Short mmCIF file of C-alpha atoms in Angstrom, two decimals:
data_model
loop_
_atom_site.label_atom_id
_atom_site.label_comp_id
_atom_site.label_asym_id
_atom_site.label_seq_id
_atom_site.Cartn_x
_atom_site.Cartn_y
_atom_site.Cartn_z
CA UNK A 1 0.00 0.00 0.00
CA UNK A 2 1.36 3.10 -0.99
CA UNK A 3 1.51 6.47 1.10
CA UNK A 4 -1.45 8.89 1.25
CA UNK A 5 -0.04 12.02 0.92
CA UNK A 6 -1.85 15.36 1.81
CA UNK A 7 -0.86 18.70 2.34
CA UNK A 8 -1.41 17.92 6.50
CA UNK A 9 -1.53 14.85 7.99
CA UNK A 10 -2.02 16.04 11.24
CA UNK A 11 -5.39 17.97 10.29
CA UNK A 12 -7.39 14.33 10.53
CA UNK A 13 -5.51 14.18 13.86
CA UNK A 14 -7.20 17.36 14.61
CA UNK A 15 -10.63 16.41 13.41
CA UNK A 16 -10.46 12.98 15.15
CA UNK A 17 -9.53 14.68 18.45
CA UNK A 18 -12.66 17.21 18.25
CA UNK A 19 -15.08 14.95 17.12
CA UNK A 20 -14.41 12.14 19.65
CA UNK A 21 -14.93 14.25 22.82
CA UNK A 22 -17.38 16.11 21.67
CA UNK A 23 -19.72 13.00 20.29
CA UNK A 24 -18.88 11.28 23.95
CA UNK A 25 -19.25 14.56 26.15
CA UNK A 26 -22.56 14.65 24.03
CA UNK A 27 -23.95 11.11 24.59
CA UNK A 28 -23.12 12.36 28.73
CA UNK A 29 -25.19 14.96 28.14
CA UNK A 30 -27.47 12.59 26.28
CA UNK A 31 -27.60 10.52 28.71
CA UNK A 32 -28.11 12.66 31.87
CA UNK A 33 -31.51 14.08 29.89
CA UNK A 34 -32.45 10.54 29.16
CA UNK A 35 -32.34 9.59 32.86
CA UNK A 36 -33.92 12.71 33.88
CA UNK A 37 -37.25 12.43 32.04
CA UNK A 38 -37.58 8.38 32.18
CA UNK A 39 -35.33 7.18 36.00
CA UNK A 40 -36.62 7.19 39.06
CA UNK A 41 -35.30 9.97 40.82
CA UNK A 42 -34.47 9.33 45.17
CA UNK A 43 -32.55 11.97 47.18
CA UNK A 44 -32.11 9.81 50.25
CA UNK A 45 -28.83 10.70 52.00
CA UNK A 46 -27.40 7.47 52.29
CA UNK A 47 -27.86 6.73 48.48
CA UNK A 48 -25.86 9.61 47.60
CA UNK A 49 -22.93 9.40 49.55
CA UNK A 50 -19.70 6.89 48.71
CA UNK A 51 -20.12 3.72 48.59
CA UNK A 52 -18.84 2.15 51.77
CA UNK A 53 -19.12 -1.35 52.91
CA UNK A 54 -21.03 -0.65 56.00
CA UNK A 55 -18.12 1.80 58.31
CA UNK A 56 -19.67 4.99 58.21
CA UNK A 57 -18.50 7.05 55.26
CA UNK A 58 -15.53 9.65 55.42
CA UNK A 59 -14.64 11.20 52.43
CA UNK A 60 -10.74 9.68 51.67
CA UNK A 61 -7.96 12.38 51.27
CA UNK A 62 -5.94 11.15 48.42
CA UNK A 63 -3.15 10.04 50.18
CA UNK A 64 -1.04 7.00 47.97
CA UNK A 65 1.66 5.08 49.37
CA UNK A 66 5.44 6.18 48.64
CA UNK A 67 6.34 2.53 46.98
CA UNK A 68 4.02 4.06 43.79
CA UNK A 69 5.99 7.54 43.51
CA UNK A 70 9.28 5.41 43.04
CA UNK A 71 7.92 2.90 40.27
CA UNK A 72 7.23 6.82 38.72
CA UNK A 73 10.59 7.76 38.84
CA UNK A 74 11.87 5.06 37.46
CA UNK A 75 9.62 5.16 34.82
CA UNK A 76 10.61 8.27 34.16
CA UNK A 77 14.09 7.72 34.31
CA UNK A 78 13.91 4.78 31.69
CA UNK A 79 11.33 6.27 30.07
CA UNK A 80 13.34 8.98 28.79
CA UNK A 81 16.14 6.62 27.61
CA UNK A 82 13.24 5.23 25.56
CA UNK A 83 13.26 8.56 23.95
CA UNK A 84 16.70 8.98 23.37
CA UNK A 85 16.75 5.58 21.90
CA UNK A 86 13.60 6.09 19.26
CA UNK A 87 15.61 8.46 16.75
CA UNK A 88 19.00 6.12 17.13
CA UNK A 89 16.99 2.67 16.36
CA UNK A 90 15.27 4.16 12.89
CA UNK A 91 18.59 5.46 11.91
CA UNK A 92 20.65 2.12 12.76
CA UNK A 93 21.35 0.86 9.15
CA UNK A 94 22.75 4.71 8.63
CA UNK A 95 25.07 4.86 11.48
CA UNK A 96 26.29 1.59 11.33
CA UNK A 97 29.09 0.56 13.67
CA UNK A 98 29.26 3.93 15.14
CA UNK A 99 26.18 4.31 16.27
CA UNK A 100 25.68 0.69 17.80
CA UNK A 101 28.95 1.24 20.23
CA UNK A 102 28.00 4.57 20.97
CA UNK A 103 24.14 2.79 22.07
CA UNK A 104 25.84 -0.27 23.67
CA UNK A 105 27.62 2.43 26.05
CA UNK A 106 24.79 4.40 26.98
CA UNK A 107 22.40 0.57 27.36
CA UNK A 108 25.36 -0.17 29.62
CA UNK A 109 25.15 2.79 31.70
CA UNK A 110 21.37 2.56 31.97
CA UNK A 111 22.41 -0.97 33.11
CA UNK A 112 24.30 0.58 36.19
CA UNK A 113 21.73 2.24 37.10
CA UNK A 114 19.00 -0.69 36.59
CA UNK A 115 20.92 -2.68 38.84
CA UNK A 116 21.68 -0.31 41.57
CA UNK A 117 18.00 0.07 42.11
CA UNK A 118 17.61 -3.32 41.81
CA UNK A 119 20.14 -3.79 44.71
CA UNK A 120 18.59 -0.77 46.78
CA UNK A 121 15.20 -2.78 46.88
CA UNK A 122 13.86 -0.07 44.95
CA UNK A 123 11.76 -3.08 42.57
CA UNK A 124 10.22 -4.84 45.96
CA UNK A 125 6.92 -4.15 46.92
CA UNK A 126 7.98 -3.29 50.61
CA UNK A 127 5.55 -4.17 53.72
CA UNK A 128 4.26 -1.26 55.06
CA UNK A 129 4.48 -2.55 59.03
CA UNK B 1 -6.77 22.68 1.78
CA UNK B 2 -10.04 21.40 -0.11
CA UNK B 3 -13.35 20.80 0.83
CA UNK B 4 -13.75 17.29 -0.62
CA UNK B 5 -10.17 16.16 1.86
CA UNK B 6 -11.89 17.98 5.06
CA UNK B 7 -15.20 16.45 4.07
CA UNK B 8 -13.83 12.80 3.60
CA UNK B 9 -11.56 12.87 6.93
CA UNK B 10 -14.90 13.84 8.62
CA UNK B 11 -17.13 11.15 6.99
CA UNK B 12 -14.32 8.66 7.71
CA UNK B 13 -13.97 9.71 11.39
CA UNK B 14 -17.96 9.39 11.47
CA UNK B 15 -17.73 6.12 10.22
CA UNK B 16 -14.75 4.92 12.74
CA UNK B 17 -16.18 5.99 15.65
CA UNK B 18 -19.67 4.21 14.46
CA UNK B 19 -18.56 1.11 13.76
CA UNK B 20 -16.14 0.47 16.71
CA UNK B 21 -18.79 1.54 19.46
CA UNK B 22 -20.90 -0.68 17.75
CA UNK B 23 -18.01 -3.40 17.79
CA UNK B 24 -17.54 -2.33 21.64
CA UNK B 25 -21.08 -3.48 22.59
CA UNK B 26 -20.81 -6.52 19.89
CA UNK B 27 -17.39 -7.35 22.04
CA UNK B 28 -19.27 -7.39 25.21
CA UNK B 29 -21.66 -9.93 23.73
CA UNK B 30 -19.12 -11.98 22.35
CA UNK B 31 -16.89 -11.86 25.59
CA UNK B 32 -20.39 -13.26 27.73
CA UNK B 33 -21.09 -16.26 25.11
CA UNK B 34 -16.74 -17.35 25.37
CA UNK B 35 -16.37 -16.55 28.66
CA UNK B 36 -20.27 -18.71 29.32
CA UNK B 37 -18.98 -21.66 26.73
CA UNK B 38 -16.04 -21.87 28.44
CA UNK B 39 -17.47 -22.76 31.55
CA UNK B 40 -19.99 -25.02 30.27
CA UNK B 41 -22.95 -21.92 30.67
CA UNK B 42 -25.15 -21.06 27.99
CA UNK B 43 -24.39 -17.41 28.77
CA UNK B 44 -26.90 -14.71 27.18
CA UNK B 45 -29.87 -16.53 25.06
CA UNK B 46 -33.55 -14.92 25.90
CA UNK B 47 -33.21 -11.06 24.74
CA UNK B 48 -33.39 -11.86 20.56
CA UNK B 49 -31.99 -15.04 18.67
CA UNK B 50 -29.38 -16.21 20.70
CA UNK B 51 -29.22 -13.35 23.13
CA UNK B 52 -28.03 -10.47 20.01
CA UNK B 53 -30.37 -8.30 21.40
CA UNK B 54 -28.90 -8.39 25.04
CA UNK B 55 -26.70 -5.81 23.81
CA UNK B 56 -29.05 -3.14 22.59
CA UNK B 57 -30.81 -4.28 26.05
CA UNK B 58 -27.78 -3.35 28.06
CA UNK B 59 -27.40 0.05 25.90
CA UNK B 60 -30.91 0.78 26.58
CA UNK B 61 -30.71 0.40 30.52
CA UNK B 62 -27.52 2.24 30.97
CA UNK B 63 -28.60 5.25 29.08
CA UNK B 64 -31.96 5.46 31.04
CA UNK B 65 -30.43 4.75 34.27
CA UNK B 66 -30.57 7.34 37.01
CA UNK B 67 -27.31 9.38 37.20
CA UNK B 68 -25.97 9.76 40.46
CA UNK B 69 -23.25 12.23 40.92
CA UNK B 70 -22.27 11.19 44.67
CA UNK B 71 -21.90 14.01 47.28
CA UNK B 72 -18.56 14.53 47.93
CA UNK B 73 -17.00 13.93 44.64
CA UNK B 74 -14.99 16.88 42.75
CA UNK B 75 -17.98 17.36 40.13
CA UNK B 76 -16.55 18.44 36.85
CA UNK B 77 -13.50 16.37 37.16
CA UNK B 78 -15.96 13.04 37.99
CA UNK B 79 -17.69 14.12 34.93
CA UNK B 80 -14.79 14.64 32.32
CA UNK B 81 -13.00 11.47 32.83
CA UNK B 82 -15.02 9.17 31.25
CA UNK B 83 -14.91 10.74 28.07
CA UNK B 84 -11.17 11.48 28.07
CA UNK B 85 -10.77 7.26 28.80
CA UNK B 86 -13.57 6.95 25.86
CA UNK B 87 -11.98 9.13 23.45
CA UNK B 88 -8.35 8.95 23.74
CA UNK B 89 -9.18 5.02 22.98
CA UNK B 90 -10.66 6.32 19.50
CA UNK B 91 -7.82 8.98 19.56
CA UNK B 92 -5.32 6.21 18.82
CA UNK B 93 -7.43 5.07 15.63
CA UNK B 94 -5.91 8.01 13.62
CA UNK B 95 -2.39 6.49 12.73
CA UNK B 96 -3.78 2.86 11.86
CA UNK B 97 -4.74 1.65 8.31
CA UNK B 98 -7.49 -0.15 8.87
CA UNK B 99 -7.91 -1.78 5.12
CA UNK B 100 -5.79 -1.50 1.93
CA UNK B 101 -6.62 1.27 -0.31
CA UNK B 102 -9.98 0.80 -1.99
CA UNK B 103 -11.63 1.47 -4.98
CA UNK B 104 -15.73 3.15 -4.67
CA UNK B 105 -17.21 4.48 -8.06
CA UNK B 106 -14.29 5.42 -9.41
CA UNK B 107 -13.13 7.68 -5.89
CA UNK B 108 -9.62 6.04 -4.55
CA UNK B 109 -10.08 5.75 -0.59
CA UNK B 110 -7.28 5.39 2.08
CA UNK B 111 -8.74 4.18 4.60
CA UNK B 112 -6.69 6.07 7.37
CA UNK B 113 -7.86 9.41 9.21
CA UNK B 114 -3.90 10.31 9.28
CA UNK B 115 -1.07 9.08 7.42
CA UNK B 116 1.25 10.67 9.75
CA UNK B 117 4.95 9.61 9.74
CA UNK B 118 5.49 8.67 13.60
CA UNK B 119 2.26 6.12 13.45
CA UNK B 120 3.97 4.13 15.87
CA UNK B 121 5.11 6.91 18.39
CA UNK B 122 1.53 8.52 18.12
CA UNK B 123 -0.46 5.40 18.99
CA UNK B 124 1.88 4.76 22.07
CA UNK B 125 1.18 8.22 23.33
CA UNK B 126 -2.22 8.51 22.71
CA UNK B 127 -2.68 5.14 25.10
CA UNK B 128 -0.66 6.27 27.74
CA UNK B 129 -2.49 9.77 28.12
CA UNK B 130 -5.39 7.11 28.48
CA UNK B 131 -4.43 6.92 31.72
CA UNK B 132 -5.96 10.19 32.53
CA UNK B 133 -9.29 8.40 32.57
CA UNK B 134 -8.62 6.33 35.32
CA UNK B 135 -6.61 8.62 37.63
CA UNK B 136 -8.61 11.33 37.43
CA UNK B 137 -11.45 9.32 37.74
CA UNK B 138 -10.39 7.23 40.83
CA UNK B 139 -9.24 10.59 42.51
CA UNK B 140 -12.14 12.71 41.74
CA UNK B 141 -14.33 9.71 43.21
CA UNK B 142 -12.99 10.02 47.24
CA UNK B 143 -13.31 6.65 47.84
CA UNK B 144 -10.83 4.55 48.91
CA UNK B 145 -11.46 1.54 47.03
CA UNK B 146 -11.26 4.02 43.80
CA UNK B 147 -8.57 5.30 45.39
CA UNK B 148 -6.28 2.17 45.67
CA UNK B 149 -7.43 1.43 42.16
CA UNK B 150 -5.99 4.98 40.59
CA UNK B 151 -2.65 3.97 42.52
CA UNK B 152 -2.45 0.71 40.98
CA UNK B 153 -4.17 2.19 37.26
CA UNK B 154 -1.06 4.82 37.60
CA UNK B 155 1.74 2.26 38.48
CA UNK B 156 0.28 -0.89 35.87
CA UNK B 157 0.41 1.62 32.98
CA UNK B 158 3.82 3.30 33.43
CA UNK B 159 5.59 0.07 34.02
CA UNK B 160 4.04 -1.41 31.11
CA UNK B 161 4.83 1.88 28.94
CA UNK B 162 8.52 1.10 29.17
CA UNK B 163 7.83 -2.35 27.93
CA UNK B 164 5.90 -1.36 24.80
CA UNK B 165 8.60 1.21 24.20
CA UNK B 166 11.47 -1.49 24.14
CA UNK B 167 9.71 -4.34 23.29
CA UNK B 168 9.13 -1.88 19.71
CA UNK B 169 12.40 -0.86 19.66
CA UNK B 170 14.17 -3.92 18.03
CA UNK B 171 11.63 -4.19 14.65
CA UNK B 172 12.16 -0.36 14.29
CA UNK B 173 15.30 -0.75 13.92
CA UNK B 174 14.97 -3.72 11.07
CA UNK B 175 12.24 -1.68 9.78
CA UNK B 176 13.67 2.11 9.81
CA UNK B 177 10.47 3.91 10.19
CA UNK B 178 7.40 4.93 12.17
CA UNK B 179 4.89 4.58 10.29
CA UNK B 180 2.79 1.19 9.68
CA UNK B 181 1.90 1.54 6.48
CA UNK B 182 5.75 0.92 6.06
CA UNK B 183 5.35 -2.46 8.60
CA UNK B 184 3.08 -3.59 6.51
CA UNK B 185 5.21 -3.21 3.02
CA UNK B 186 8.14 -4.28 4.82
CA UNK B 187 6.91 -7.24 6.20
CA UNK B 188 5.30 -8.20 2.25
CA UNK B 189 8.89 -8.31 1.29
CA UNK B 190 10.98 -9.50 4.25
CA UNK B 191 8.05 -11.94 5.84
CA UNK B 192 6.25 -11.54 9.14
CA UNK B 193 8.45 -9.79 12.06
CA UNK B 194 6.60 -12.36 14.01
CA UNK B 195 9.29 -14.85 12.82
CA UNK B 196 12.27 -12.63 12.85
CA UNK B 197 11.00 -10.99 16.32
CA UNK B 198 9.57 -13.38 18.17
CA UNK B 199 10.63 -12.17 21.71
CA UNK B 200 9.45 -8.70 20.64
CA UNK B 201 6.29 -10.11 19.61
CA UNK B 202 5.38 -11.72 22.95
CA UNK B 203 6.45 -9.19 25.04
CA UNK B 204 4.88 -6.64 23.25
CA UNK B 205 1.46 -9.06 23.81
CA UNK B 206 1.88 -9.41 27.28
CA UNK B 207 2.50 -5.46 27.90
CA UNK B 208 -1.00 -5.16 26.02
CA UNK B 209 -2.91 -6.82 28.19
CA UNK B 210 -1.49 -4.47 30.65
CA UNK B 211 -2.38 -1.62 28.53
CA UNK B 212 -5.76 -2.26 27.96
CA UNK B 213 -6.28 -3.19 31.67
CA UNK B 214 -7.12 -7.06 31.10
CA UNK B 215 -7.35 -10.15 33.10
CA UNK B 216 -4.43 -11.90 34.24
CA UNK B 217 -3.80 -7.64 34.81
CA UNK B 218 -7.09 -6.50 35.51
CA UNK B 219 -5.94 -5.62 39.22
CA UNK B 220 -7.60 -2.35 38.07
CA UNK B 221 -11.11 -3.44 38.80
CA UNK B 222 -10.61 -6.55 40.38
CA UNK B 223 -13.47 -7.35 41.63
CA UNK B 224 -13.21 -9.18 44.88
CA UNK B 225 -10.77 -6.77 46.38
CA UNK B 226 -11.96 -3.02 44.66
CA UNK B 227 -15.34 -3.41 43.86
CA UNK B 228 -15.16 -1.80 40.40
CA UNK B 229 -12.17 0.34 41.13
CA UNK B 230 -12.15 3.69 39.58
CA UNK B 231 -15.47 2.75 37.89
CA UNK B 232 -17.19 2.21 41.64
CA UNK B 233 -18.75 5.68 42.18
CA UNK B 234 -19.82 5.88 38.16
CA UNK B 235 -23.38 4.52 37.01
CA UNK B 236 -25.34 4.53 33.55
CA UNK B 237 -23.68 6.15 30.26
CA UNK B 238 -21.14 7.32 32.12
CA UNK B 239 -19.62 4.37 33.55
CA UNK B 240 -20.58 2.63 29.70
CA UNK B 241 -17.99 5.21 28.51
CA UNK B 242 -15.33 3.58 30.84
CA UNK B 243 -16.34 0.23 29.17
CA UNK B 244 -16.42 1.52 25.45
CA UNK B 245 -12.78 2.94 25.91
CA UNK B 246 -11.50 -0.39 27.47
CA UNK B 247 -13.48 -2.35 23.92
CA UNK B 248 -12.63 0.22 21.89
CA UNK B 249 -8.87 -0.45 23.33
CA UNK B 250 -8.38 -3.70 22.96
CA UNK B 251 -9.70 -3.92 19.48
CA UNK B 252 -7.07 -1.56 18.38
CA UNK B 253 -4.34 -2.76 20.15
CA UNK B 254 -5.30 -5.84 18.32
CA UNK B 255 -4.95 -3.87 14.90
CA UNK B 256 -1.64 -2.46 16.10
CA UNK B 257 -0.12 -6.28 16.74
CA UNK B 258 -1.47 -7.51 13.01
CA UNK B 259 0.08 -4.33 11.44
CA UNK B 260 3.07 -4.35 13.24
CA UNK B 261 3.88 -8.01 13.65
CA UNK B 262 1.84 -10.65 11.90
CA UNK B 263 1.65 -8.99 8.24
CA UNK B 264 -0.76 -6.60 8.00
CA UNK B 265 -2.92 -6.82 4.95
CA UNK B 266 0.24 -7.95 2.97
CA UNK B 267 -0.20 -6.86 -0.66
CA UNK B 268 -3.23 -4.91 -0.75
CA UNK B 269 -5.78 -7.45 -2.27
CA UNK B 270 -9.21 -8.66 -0.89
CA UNK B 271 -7.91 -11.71 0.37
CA UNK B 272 -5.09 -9.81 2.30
CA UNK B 273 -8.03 -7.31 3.84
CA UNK B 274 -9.62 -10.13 5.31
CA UNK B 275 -6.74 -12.03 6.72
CA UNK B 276 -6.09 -8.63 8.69
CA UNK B 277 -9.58 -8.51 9.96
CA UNK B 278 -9.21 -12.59 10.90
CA UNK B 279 -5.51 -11.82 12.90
CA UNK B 280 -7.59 -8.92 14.21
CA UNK B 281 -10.50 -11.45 15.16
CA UNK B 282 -8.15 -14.08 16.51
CA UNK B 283 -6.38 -11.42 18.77
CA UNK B 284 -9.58 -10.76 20.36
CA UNK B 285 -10.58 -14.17 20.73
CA UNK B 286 -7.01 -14.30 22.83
CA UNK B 287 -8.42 -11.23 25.36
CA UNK B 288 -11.16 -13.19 25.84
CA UNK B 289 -9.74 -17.10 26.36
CA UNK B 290 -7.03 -15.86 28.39
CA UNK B 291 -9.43 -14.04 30.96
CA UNK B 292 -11.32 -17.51 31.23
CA UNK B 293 -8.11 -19.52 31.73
CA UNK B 294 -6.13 -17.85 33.80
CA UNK B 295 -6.64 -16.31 37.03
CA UNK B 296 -5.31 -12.57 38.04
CA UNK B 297 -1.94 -12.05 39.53
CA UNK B 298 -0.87 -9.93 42.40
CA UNK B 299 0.49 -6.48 41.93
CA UNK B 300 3.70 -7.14 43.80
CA UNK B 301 4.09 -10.00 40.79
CA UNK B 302 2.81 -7.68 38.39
CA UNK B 303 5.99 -5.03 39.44
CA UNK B 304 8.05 -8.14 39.46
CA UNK B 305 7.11 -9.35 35.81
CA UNK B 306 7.77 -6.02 34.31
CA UNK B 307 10.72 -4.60 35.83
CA UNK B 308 12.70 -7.56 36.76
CA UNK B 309 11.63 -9.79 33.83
CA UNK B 310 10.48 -8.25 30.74
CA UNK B 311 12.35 -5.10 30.85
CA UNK B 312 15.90 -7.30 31.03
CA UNK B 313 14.79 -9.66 28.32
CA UNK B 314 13.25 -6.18 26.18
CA UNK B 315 17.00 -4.85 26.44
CA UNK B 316 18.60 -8.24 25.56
CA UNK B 317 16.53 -8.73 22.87
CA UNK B 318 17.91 -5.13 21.35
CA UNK B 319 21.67 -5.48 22.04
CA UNK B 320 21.30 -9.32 19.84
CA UNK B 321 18.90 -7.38 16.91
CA UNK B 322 22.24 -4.73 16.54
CA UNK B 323 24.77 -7.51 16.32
CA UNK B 324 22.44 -9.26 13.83
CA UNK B 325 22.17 -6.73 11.67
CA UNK B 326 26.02 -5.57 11.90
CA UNK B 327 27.25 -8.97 10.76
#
């Protein structure tokens, strides 16, 4: 199949990005009208609050354990390596030898650092006790 | 620009976004009568001829449902998230050819919205701002079960992320380009990457059914422990938007993994259109066996499968591609 070439490519991008949330914040809308003329409607207190297996409800501050802010640095830490490596892996035939020893330094650095975490127990799911 | 270009994109964004919400609700049919079969259940089989019309059943009660927007949630933030999980799951369709080019009274049609040269690169981003729907969600809900579900939604996703990204890396680099449109012609001359990247190949599956949030990884929603996770607080259309997105998900990734690695549509004829939409079918059919078969896994396993596991075997699987392809 051949390329379909156009003056912008990214104008469909466009289009598809403005259609799709505004046909799905319109079915919401939709939706919240259809309920409103045809549900049954109950304002009992109870109903309305969180759902709670039986404690009484407190709203939850959004307090996350530390364990899931390091699995986020380290994704961005390899993450971004990612990045770097993109651009080098669709120009490998081009660069040839160069470019692979140059890659194979920087994989082994990001090795380094993959196993220090590693060793620093930064990959275990600790107990909180 | 012309009217007849901004008037086709339009009509074929129209018919995407048609057909795969329709294919969302088909999928939820389909995933009732596998899952049922499998476990010697009849599953659906008294709304229509063998249950069809369960889904237009389904759509009918959650768009009539009551909508309860519970006190104490952050309002407009509980109300935007759905859509964002809903439509960045269509956003992704842009980059992907879903047929050859075709031939209607004499008018040529491509059918892709965008024939942008980072394909790859787009649909990987476009999936991981997916994760918006989810956190935002989960957050905006103050529950705790939601709560504990955004956590695990935030950390499942980002791992996985750094899998897809390597796991690609190696056939880019046989390939030399982003877009699939070239997959697909490279593969008609060099034969399926699925044979020359096999390790790629799996562990780009098994990072997709993190990525779309499926069983043995659905610790997102899992059931028994979260209720429905981020999705507890949500009810009628709004919490069907949450399901589209995950449908609407998995049937692309599924396009994404017969473009990328098993061929594509090969040459461009009739036969090759509907060998993609069979790889495509198959793929599904995968989502759905593996959620009967095998139970989920814990998210300290989950951590320990993608960092400690996949990610070394992702960056092995590079360093032998380069010395390949230098020798």
């Amino acid at each position: 199949m051949e390329h379909y070439d156009v003056a912008n490519p990214y104008f469909g991008v466009f289009l598809l990005f403005v259609i799709t949330f505004g046909a799905f914040y319109a079915t919401t809308i939709l939706a919240r009208l259809a309920s409103r003329a045809l549900a049954a409607k109950d304002t009992e207190k109870i109903k309305l609050s969180i759902y709670e297996c039986g404690p009484e409800v407190t709203k939850q501050p959004n307090r996350i354990s530390t364990q899931f802010y390091l699995f986020a640095l380290l994704f961005l830490l390899f993450d971004v390596e990612i990045v770097f490596m993109f651009p080098w892996a669709i120009n490998f035939k081009l660069l040839g030898w160069f470019g692979f020893v140059e890659m194979l330094m920087f994989i082994l650095l990001l090795a380094i650092g993959f196993v220090y975490a590693w060793k620093k127990g930064a990959l275990e799911w600790h107990n909180i006790k | 620009m012309d009217t007849a270009f901004i008037i086709e994109t339009i009509v074929k964004i129209v018919v995407i976004l048609l057909i795969f919400s329709a294919l969302a609700g088909i999928g939820t049919y389909f995933e009732r009568k596998i899952l049922a079969f499998m476990q010697r259940r009849l599953g659906p089989m008294y709304v229509g001829p063998f249950g069809l019309l369960q889904v237009a059943a389904d759509g009918v009660k959650l768009f009539t449902k009551e909508d309860i927007i519970p006190t104490g949630v952050v309002a407009k933030i509980f109300k935007i998230a759905p859509v964002i999980t809903a439509a960045t799951a269509f956003m992704a369709a842009a980059a992907i050819p879903f047929l050859p080019t075709f031939t209607v009274f004499g008018y040529t049609v491509h059918p892709i919205v965008a024939d942008i040269n980072v394909g790859v690169l787009y649909v990987l981003g476009v999936m991981a701002i997916g994760l918006y729907g989810p956190l935002l969600g989960g957050l905006a809900s103050a529950n705790k079960f939601a709560l504990i579900s955004t956590a695990r939604a935030a950390s499942v996703f980002i791992s996985y992320e750094v899998i897809t990204g390597l796991s690609l890396l190696a056939p880019l680099m046989m390939v030399g380009s982003f877009s699939l449109i070239d997959f697909n012609n490279y593969q008609v001359d060099n034969g399926w990457l699925l044979f020359s990247q096999p390790l790629a190949f799996i562990l780009f599956w098994i990072a997709a059914f993190a990525e779309t949030g499926r069983t043995p990884f659905h610790l997102v929603a899992n059931d028994h422990e979260l209720i429905d996770g981020f999705g507890t607080e949500y009810s009628g259309m709004r919490w069907g938007l949450f399901f589209i997105g995950e449908y609407a998900n998995m049937f692309f990734i599924s396009f994404v993994m017969a473009l990328l690695f098993c061929g594509g549509f090969g040459d461009g004829s009739v036969a090759g259109a509907l060998a993609l939409l069979g790889k495509v079918a198959f793929f599904f059919f995968v989502f759905l066996w593996v959620r009967a078969a095998w139970p989920d896994i814990r998210p300290d396993q989950l951590m320990w499968l993608c960092w400690k596991v996949l990610m070394p075997l992702a960056v092995i699987n590079i360093v032998i591609t380069g010395f390949v392809m230098m020798f």
